[in-house]
PDB file of C-alpha atoms in Angstrom:
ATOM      1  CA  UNK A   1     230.233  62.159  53.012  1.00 66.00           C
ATOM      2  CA  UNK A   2     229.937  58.752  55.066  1.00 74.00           C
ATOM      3  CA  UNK A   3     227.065  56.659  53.454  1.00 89.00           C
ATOM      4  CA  UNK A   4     226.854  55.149  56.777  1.00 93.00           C
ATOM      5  CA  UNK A   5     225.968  57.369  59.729  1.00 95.00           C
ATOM      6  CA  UNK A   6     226.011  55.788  63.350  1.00 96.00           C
ATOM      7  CA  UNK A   7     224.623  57.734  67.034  1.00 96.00           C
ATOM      8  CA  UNK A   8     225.499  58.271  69.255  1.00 97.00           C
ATOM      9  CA  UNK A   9     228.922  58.260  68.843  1.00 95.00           C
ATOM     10  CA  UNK A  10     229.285  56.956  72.264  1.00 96.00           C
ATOM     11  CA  UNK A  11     227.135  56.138  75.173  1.00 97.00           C
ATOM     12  CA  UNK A  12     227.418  54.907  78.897  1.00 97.00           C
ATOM     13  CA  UNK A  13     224.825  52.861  80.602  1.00 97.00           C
ATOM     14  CA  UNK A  14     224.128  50.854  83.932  1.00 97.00           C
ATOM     15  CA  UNK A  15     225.248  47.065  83.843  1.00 97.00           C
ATOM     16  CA  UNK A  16     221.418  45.380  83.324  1.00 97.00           C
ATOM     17  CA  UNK A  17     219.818  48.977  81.253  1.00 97.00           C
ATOM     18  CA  UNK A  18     218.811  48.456  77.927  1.00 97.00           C
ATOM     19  CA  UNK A  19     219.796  50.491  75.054  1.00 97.00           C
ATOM     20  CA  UNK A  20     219.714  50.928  71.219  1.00 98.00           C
ATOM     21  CA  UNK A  21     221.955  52.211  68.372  1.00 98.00           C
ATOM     22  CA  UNK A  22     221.269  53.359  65.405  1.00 98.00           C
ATOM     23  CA  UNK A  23     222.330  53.146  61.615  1.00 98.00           C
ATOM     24  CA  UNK A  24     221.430  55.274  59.096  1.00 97.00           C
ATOM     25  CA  UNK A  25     222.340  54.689  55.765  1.00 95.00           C
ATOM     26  CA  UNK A  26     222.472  55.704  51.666  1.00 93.00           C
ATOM     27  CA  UNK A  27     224.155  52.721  50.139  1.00 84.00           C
ATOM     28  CA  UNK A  28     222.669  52.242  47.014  1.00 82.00           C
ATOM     29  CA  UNK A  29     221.661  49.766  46.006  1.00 82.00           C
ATOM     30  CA  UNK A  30     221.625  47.607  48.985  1.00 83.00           C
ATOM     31  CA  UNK A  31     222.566  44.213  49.500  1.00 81.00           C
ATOM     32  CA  UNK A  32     223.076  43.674  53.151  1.00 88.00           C
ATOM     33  CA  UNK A  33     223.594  45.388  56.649  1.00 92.00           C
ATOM     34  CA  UNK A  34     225.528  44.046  59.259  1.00 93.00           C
ATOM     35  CA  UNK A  35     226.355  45.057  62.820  1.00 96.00           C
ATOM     36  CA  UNK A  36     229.956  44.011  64.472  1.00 96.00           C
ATOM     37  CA  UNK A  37     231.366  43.967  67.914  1.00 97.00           C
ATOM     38  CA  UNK A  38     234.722  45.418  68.359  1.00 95.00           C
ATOM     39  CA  UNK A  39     236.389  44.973  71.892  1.00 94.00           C
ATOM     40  CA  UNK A  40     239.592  47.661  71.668  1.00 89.00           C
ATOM     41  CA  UNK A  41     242.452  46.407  70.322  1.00 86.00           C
ATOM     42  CA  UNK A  42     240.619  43.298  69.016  1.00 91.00           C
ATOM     43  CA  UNK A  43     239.304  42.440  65.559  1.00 93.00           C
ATOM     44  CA  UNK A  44     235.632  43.184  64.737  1.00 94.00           C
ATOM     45  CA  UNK A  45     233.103  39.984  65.412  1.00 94.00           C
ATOM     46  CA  UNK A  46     229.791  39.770  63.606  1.00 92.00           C
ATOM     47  CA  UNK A  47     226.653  39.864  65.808  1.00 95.00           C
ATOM     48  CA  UNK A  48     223.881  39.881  62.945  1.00 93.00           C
ATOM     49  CA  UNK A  49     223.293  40.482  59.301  1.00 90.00           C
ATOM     50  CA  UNK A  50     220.348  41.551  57.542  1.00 91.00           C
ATOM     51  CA  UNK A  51     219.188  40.962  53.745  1.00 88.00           C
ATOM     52  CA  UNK A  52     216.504  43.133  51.932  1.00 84.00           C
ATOM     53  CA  UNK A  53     214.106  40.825  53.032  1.00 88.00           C
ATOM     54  CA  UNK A  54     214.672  40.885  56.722  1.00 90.00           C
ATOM     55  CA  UNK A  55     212.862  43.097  59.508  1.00 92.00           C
ATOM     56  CA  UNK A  56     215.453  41.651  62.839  1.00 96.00           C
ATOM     57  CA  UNK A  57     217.200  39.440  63.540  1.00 95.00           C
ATOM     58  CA  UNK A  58     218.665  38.295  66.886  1.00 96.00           C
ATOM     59  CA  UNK A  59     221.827  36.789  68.562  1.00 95.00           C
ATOM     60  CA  UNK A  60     221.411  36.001  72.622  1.00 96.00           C
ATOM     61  CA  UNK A  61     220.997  39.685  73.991  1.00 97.00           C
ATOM     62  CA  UNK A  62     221.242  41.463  70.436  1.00 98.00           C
ATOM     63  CA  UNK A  63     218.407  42.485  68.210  1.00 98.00           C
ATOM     64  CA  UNK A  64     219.025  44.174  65.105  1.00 97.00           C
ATOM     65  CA  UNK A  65     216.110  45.606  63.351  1.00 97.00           C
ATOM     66  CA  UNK A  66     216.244  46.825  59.533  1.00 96.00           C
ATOM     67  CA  UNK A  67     213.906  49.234  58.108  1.00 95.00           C
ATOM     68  CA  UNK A  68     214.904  49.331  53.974  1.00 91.00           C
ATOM     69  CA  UNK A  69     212.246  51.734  53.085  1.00 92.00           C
ATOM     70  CA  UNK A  70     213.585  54.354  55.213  1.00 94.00           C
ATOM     71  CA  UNK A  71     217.032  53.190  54.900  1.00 94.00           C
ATOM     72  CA  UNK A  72     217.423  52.717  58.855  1.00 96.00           C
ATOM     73  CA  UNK A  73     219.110  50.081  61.478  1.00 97.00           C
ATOM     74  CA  UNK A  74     218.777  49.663  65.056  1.00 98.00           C
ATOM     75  CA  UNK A  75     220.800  47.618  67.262  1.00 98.00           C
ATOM     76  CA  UNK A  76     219.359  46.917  70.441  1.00 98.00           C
ATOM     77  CA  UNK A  77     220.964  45.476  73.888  1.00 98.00           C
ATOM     78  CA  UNK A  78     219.062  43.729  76.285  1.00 97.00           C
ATOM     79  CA  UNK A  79     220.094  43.504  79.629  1.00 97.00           C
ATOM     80  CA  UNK A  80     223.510  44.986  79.328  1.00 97.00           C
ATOM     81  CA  UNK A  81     227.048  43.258  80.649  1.00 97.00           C
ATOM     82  CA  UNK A  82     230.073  44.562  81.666  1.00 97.00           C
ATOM     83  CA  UNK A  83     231.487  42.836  78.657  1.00 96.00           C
ATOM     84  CA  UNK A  84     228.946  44.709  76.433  1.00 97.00           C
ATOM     85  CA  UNK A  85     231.624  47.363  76.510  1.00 97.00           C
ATOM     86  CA  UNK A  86     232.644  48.002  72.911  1.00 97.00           C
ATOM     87  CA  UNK A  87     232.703  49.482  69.954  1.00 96.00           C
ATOM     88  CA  UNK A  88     229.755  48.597  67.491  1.00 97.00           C
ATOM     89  CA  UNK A  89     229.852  48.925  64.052  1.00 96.00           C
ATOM     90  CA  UNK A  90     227.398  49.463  61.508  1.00 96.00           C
ATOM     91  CA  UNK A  91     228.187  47.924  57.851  1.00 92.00           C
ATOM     92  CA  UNK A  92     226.535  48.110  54.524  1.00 90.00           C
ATOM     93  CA  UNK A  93     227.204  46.266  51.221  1.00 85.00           C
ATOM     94  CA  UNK A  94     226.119  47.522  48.278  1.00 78.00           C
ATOM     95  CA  UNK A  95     224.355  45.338  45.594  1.00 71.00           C
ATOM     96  CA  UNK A  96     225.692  45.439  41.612  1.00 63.00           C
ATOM     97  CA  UNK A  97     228.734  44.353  40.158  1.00 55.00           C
ATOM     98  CA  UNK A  98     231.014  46.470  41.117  1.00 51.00           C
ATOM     99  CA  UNK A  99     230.711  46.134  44.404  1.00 50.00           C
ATOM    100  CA  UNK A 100     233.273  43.573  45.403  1.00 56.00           C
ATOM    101  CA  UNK A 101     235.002  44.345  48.922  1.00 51.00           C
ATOM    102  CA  UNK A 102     233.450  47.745  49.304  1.00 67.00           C
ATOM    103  CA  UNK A 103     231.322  47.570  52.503  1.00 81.00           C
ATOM    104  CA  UNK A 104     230.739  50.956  53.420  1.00 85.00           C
ATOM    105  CA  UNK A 105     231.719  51.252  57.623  1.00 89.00           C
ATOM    106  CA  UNK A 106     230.264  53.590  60.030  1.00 92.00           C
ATOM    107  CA  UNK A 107     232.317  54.805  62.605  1.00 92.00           C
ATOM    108  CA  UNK A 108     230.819  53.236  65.497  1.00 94.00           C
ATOM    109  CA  UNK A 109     228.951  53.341  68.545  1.00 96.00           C
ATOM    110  CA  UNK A 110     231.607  53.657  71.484  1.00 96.00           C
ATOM    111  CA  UNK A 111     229.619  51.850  74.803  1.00 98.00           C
ATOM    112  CA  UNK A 112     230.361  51.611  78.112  1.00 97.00           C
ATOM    113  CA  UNK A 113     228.637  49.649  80.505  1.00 97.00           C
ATOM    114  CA  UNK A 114     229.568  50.613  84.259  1.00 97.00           C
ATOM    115  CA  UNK A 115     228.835  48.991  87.718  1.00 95.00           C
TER     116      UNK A 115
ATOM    117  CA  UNK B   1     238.876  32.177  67.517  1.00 83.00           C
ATOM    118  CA  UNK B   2     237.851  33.741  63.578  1.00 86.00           C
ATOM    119  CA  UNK B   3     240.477  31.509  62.238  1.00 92.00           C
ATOM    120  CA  UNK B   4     242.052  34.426  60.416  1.00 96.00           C
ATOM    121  CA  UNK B   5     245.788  34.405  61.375  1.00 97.00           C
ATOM    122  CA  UNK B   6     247.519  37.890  61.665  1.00 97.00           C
ATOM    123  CA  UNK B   7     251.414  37.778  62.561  1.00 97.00           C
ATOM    124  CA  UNK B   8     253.250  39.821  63.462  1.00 97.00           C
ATOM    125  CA  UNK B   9     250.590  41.234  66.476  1.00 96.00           C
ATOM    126  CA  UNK B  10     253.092  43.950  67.263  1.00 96.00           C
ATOM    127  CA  UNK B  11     255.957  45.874  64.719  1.00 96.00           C
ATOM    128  CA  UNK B  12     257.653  48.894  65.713  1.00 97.00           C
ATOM    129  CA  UNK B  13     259.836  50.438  63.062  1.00 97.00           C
ATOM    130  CA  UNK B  14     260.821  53.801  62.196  1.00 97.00           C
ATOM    131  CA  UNK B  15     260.077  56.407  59.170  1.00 97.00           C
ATOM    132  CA  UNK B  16     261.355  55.413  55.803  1.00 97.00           C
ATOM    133  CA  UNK B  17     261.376  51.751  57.002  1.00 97.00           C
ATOM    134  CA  UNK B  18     259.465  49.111  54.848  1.00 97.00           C
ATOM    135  CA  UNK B  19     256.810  46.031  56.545  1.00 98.00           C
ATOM    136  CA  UNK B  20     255.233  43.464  55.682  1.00 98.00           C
ATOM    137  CA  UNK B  21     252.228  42.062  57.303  1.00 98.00           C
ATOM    138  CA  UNK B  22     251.178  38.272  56.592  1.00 98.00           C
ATOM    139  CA  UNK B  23     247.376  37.291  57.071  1.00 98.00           C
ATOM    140  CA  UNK B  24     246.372  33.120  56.533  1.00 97.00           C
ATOM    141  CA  UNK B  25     242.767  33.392  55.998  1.00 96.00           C
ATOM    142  CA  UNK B  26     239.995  30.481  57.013  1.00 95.00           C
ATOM    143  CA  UNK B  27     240.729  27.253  55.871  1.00 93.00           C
ATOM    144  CA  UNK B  28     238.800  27.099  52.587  1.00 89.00           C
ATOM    145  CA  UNK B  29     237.986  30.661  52.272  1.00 92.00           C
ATOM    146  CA  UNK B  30     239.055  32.322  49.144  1.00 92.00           C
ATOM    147  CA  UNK B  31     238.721  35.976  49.950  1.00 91.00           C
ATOM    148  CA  UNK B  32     241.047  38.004  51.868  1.00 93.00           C
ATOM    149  CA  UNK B  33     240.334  41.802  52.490  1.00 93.00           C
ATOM    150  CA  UNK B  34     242.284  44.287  54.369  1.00 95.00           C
ATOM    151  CA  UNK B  35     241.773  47.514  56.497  1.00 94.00           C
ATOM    152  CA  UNK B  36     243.470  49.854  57.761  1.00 95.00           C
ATOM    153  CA  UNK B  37     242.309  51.648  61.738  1.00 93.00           C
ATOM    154  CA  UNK B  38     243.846  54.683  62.620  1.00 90.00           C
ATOM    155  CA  UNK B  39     243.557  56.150  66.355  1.00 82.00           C
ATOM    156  CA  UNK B  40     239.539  56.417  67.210  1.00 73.00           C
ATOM    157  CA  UNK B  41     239.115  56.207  63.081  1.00 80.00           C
ATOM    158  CA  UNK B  42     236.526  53.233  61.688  1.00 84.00           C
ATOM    159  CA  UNK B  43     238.155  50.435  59.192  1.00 89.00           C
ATOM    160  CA  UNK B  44     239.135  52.023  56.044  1.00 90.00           C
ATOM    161  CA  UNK B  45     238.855  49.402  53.259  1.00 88.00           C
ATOM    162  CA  UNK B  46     242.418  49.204  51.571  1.00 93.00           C
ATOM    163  CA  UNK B  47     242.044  46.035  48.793  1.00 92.00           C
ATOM    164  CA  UNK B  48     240.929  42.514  48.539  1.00 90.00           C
ATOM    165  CA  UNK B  49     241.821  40.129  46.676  1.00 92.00           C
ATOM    166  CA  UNK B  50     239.669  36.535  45.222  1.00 90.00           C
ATOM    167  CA  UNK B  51     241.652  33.304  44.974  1.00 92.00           C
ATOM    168  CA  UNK B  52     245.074  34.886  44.363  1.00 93.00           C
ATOM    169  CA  UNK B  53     243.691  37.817  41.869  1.00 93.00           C
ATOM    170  CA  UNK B  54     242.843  41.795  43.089  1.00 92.00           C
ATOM    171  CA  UNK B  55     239.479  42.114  43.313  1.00 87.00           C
ATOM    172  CA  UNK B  56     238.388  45.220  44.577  1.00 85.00           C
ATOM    173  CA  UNK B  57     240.533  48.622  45.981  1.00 87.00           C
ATOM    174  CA  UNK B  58     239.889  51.243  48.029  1.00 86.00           C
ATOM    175  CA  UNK B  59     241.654  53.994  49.431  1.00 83.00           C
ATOM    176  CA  UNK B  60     245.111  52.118  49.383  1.00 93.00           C
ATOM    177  CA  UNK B  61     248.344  54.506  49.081  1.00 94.00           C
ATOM    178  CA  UNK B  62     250.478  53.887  46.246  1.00 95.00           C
ATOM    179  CA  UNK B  63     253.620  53.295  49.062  1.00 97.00           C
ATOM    180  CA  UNK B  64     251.172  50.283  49.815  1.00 97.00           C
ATOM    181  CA  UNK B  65     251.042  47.037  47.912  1.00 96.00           C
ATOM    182  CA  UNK B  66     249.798  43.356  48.506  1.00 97.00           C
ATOM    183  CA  UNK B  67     249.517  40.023  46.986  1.00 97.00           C
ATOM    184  CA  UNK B  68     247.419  36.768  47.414  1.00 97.00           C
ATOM    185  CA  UNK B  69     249.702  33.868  47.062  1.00 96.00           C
ATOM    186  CA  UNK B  70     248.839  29.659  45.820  1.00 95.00           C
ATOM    187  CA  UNK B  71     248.171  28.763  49.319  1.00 95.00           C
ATOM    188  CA  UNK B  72     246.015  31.662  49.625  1.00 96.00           C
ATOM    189  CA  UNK B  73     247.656  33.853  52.386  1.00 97.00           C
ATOM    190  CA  UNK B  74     247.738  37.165  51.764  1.00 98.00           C
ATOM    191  CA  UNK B  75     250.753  40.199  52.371  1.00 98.00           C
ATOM    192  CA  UNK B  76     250.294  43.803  52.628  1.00 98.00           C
ATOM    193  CA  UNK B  77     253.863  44.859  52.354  1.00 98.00           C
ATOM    194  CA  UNK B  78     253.880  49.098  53.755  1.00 98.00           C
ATOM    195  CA  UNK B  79     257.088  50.815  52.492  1.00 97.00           C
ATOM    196  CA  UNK B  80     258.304  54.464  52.998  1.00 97.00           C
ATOM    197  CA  UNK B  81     256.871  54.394  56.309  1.00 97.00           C
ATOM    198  CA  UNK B  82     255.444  58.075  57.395  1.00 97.00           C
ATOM    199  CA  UNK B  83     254.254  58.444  60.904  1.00 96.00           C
ATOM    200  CA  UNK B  84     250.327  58.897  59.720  1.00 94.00           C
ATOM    201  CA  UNK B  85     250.699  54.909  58.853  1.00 96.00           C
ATOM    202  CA  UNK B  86     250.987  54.214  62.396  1.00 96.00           C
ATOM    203  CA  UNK B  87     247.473  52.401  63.198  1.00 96.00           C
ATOM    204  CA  UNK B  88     245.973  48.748  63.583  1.00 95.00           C
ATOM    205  CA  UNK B  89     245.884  46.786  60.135  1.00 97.00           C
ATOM    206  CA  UNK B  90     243.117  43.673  60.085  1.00 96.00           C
ATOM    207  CA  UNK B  91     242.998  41.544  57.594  1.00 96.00           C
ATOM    208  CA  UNK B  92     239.915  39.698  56.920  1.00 94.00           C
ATOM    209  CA  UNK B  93     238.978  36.645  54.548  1.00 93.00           C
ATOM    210  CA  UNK B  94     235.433  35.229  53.611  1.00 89.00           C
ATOM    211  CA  UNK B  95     234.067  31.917  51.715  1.00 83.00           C
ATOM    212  CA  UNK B  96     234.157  33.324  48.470  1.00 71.00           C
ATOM    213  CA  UNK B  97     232.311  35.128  46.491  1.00 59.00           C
ATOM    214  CA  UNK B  98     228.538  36.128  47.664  1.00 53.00           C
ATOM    215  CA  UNK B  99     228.676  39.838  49.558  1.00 59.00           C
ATOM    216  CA  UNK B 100     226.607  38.004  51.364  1.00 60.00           C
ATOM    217  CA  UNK B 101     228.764  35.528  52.974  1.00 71.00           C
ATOM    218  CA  UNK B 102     230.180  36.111  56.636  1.00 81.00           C
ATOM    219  CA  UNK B 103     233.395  38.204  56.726  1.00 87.00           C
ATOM    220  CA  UNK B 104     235.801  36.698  59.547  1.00 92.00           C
ATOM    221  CA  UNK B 105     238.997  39.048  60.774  1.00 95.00           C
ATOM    222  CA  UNK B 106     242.128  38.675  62.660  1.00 96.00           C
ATOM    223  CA  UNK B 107     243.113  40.147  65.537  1.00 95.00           C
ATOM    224  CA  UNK B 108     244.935  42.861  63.820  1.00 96.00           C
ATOM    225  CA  UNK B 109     248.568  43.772  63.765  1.00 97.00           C
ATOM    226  CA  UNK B 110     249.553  46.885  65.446  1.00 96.00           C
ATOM    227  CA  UNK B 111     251.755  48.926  63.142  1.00 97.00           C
ATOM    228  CA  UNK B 112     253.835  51.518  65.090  1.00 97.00           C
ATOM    229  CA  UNK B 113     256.269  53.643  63.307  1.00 97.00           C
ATOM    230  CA  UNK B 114     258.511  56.350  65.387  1.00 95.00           C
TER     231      UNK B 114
END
């Protein structure tokens, strides 16, 4: 089973809507969370990432929110652009030793932001 | 621009074939990872490797192998090609050693086998 579980799996909103994504996760123990952009075709960009410590954290339009009690993300876009359309992707590290290289990926939000 | 340098973008070979895909990481960064993205699948974590030693694995196929070299570019070399490898390949590098730190990918080369 996926230790990181994303919904939707896709979504379509109107250019200027806001919306939010979510992240659920059971990494264990947790070191960090962080949400990527991925145009298709392209490589994955980094929009935020979150520590223990931290509640959100924003970049322009994106707010990511991290609740580590309940072991929960958000992701929300303000104000959405035609270039908002995307694929975003939810992505945990685990803490310990032996945790080199293995983020744990959801499988992404698919959005679409239309006319 | 990530600075990660993925060549070649595009490879179309056929089954049984052998590839090998190069990835030049950030100047100064010491980590390289790479993934492998099947059709509509999320990045599956193949290895990494940590200033030219294997660090970590994950689910890499045995008909799969890489290496880290001096100058710190990285090869994933793909050999008995089956048409289920067919997918998008990123390779990804990072400063070094917090999981922390930023991870920075390339633009992915696209892996086509007929």
């Amino acid at each position: 089973k996926n230790q990181v579980e994303q919904s939707p799996q896709s979504l379509i909103i109107l250019e200027g809507k806001n919306c939010t994504l979510q992240c659920n996760y059971t990494v264990s123990p947790f070191s960090n969370l962080r949400w990527y952009k991925q145009d298709t075709g392209r490589g994955p960009v980094s929009l935020t990432i979150m520590t223990f410590s931290e509640n959100t954290k924003s970049n322009g339009r994106y707010t990511a929110t991290l609740d580590a009690d309940t072991k929960q993300s958000s992701l929300h876009i303000t104000a959405s652009q035609l270039s908002d359309s995307a694929s975003y992707i939810c992505v945990v590290s685990a803490g310990g030793t032996d945790s080199w290289g293995k983020l744990q990926f959801g499988a992404g939000t698919q959005v679409v932001v239309t006319p | 621009d990530s600075g990660v340098t993925q060549t070649p973008k595009h490879l179309i070979t056929a089954t049984g074939q052998r590839v090998t895909l190069r990835c030049s990481p950030r100047s100064g960064d010491l980590s390289v990872y790479w993934y492998q993205q099947s059709l509509d699948q999320g990045l599956q974590f193949l290895i990494q490797y940590y200033n030219g030693e294997e660090r970590a694995k994950g689910n890499i196929l045995e008909r799969f192998s890489a290496q880290q070299f001096p100058d710190l570019h990285s090869e994933l070399n793909l050999s008995s090609l089956e048409l289920g490898d067919s997918a998008l390949y990123f390779c990804a590098s990072s400063a070094g050693t917090s999981r922390a730190g930023e991870l920075f990918f390339g633009e992915g080369s696209r892996l086509t086998v007929l």
